[in-house]
Tab-separated table of C-alpha atoms in Angstrom:
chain	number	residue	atom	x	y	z
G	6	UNK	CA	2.036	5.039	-17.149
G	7	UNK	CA	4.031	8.028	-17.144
G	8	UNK	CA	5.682	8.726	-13.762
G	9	UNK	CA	4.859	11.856	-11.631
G	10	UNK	CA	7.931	12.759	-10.073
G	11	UNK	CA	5.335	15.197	-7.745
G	12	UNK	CA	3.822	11.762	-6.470
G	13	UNK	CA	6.773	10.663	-5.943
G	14	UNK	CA	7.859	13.027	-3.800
G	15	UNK	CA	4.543	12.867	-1.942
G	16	UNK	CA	5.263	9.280	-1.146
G	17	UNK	CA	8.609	9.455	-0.166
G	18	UNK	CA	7.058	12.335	2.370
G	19	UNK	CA	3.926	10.448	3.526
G	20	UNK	CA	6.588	7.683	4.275
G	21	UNK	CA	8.753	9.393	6.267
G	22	UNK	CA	6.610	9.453	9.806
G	23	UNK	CA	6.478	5.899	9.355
G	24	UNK	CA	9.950	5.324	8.648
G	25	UNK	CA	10.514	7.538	12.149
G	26	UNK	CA	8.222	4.432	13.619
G	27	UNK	CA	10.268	1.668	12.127
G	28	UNK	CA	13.716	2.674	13.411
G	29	UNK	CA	13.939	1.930	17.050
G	30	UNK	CA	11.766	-1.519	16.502
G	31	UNK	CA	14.133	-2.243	13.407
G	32	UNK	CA	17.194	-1.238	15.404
G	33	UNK	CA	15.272	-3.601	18.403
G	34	UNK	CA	14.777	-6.588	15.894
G	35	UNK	CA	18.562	-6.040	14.689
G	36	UNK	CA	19.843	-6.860	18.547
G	37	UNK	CA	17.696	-9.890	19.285
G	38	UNK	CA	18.359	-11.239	15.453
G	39	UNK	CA	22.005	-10.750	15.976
G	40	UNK	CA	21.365	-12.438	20.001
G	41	UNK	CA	20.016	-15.995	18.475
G	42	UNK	CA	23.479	-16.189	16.160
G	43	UNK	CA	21.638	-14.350	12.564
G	44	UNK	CA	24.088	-12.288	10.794
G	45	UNK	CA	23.621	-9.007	8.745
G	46	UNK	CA	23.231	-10.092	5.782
G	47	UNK	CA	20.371	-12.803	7.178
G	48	UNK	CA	18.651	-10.143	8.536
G	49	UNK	CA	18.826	-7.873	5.583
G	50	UNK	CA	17.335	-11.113	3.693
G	51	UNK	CA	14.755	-11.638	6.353
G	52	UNK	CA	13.409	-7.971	6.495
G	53	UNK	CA	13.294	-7.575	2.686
G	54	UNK	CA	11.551	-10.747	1.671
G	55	UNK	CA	9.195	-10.747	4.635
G	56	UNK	CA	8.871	-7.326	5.894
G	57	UNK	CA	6.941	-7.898	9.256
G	58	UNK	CA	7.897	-6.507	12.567
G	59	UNK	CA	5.497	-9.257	14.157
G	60	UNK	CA	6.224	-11.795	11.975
G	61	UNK	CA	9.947	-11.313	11.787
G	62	UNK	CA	10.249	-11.220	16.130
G	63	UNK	CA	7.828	-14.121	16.196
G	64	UNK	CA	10.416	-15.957	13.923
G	65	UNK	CA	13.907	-14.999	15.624
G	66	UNK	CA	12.046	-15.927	18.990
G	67	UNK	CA	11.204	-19.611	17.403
G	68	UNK	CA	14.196	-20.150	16.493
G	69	UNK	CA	15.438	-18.924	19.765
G	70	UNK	CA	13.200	-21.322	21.476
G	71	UNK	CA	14.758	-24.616	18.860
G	72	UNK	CA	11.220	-24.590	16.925
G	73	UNK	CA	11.769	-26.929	13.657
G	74	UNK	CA	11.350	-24.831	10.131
G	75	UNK	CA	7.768	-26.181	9.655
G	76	UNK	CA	6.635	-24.260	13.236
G	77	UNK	CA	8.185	-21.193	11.891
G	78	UNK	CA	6.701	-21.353	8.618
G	79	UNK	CA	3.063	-22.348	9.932
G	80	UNK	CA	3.219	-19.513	12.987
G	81	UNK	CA	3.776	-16.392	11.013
G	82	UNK	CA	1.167	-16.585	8.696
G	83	UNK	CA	-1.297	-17.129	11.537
G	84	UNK	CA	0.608	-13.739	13.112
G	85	UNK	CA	-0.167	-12.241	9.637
G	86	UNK	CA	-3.942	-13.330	8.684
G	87	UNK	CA	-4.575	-9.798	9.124
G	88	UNK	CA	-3.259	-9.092	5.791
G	89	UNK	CA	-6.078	-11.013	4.248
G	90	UNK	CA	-8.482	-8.590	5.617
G	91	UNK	CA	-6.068	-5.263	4.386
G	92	UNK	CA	-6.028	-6.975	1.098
G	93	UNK	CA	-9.701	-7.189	0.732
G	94	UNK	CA	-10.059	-3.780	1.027
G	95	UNK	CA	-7.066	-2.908	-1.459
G	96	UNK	CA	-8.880	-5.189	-4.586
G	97	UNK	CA	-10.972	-2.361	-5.300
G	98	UNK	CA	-7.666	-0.104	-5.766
G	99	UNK	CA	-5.059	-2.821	-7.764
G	100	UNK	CA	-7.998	-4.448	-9.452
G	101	UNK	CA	-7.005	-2.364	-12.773
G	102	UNK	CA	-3.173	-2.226	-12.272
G	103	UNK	CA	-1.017	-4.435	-13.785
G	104	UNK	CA	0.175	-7.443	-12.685
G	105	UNK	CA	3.550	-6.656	-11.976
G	106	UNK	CA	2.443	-3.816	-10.153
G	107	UNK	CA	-0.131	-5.636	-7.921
G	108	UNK	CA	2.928	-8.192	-6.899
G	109	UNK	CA	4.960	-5.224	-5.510
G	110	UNK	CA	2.736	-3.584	-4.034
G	111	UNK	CA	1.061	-6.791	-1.633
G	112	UNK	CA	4.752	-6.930	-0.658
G	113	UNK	CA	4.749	-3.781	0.455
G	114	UNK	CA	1.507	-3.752	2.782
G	115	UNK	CA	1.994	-3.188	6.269
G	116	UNK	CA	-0.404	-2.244	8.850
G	117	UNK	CA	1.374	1.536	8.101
G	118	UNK	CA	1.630	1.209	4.427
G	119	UNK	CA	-2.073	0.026	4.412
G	120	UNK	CA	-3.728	2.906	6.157
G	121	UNK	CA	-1.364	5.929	4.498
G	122	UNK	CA	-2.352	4.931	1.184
G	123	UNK	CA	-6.446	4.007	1.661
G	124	UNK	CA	-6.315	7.309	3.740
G	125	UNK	CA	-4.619	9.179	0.781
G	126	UNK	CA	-6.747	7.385	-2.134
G	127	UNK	CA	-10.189	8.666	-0.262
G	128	UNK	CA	-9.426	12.302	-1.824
G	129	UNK	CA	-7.029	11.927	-4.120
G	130	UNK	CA	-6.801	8.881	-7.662
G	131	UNK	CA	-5.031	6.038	-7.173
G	132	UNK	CA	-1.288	6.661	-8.501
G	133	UNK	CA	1.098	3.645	-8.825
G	134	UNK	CA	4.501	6.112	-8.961
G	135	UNK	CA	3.127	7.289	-5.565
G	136	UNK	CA	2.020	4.068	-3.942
G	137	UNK	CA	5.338	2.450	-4.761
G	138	UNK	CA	7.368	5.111	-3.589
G	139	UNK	CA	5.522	4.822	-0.424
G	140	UNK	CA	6.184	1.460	0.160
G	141	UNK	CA	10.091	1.377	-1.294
G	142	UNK	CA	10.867	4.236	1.118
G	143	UNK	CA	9.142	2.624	4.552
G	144	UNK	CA	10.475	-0.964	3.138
G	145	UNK	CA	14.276	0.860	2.461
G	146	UNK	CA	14.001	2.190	6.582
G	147	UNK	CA	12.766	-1.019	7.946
G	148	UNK	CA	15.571	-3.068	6.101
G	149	UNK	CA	18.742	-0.580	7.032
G	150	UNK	CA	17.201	0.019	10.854
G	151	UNK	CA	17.330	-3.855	11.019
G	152	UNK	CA	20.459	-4.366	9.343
G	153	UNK	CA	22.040	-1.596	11.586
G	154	UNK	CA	20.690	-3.350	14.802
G	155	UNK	CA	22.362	-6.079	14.091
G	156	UNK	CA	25.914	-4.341	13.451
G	157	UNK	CA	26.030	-1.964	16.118
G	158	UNK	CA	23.089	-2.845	18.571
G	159	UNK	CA	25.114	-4.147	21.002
G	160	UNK	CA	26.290	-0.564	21.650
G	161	UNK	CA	22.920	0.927	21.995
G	162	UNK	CA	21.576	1.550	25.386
G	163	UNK	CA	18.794	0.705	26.336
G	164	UNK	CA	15.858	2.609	24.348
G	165	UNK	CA	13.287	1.888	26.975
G	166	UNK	CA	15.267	4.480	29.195
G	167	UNK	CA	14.783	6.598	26.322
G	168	UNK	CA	11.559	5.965	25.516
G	169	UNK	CA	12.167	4.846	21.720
G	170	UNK	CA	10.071	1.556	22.480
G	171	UNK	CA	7.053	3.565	22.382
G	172	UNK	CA	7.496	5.121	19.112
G	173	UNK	CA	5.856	2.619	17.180
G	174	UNK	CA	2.629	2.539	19.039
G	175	UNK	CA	2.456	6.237	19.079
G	176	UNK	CA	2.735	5.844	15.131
G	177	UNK	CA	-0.559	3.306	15.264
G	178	UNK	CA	-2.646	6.273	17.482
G	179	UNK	CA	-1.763	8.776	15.181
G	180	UNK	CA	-2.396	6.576	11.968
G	181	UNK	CA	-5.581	5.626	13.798
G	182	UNK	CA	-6.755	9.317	14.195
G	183	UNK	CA	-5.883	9.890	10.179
G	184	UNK	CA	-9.064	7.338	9.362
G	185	UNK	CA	-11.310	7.616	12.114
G	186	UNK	CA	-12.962	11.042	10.437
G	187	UNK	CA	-15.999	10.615	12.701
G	188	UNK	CA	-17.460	9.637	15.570
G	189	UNK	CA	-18.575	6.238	14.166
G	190	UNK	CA	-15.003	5.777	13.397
G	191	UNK	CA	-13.949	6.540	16.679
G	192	UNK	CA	-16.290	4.074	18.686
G	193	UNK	CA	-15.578	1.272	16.280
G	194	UNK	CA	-11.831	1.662	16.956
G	195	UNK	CA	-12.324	1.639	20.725
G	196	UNK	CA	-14.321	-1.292	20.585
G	197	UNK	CA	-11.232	-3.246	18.785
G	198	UNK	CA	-9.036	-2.439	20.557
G	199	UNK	CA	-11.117	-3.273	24.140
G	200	UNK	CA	-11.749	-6.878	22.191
G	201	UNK	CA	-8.616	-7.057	21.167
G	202	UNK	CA	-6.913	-6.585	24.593
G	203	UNK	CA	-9.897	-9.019	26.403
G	204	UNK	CA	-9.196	-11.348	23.493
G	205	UNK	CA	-5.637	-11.183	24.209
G	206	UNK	CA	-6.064	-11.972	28.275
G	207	UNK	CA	-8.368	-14.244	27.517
G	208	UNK	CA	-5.160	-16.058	25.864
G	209	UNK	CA	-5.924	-16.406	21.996
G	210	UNK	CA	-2.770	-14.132	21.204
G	211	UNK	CA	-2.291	-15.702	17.855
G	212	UNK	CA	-5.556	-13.817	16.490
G	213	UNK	CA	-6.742	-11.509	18.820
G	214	UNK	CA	-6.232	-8.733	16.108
G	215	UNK	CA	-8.214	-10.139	13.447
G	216	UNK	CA	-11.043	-11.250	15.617
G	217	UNK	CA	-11.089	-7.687	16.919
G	218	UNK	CA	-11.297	-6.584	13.555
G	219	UNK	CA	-13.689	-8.328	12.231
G	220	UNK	CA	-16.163	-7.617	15.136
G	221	UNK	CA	-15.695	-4.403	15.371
G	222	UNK	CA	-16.304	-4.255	11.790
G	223	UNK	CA	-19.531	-5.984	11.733
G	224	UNK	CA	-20.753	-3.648	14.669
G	225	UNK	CA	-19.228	-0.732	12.352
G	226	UNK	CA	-21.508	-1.929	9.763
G	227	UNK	CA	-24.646	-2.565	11.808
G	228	UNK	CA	-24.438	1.226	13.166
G	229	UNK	CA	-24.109	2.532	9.962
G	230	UNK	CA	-27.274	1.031	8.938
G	231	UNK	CA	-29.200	1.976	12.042
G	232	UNK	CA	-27.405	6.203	12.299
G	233	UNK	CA	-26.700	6.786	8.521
G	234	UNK	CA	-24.499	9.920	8.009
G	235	UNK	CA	-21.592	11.158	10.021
């Protein structure tokens, strides 16, 4: 495949609001990580092989709290079952790439990553240049934001006062606006995210997402069979 260097500037750009997003929680996950005795270069290691904001602060806090390496390693997969569901939806997209190029680009997927590109590939064919320059960028932010946290976040006041902490779930609204294109859209999101927070109260926290998702999903489908069209 001949690279584009067009797509790949179209990644790198389409990766850049959601680098914005990862900054203050990378700087954020830097602190604690550096708090529970990890060093830089840990961190680094952490945020580039497992590349999960909820994973990654579920971890540090485990090992925080003196959980053995088997409770770590059985907890953040739970954290990240969503991923099965984001990956379902990508096999239509990698089912013809290579190999290779599958690999890199499941370690790329983030809740982010995932809706960019699926948003993108609805108009536009599925490019591999641009899809990994997507991910490399927003994977490149959230490593150096962590890795920076930990060197100098002890000199960072406080970004609640600043309101940095609320960057990230801005992000999520906005991404959330990019796919909702109708009204259909719109109600199904509401509805996960009202399950989601009675799921969460209700005090399964460990998979309140994906059982939001997936009911919210089967009423998405069930209204698209009864009000066909937009």
């Amino acid at each position: 495949m001949q690279v584009q260097i067009d797509q790949v500037k179209l990644g790198v750009k389409k990766a850049m609001p959601i680098g914005m997003g990862y900054l203050p929680l990378g700087l954020a996950f830097g602190v604690i990580a550096q708090s529970t005795g990890l060093s830089p270069v840990q961190v680094g290691l952490m945020s580039l092989f497992l590349f999960s904001g909820s994973g990654q602060f579920i971890a540090v806090a485990l090992m925080a709290a003196g959980a053995g390496f088997n409770v770590i390693i059985l907890t953040v997969p739970l954290v990240n079952s969503r991923y099965f569901l984001f990956s379902a939806t990508l096999s239509r997209y990698v089912k013809k790439l290579p190999l290779w190029c599958t690999a890199l680009i499941s370690q790329g997927i983030t809740d982010e990553n995932f809706v960019v590109a699926t948003a993108h590939f609805r108009d536009h064919p599925v490019r591999v240049d641009f899809w990994l320059a997507l991910h490399i960028t927003s994977h490149l932010v959230w490593v150096s934001s962590t890795v920076l946290g930990s060197l100098v976040g002890n000199f960072i006041p406080d970004m609640e006062r600043f309101g940095l902490n609320f960057a990230l779930p801005a992000m999520f609204i906005a991404l959330f606006f990019m796919t909702a294109s109708n009204l259909k859209g719109i109600f199904c999101g509401v509805v996960a995210g009202i399950l989601s927070l009675v799921i969460l109260y209700g005090g399964f926290s460990d998979v309140n997402v994906i059982l939001a998702t997936i009911i919210s999903a089967t009423v998405g489908v069930v209204i698209n069979k009864w009000i066909p069209g937009s």
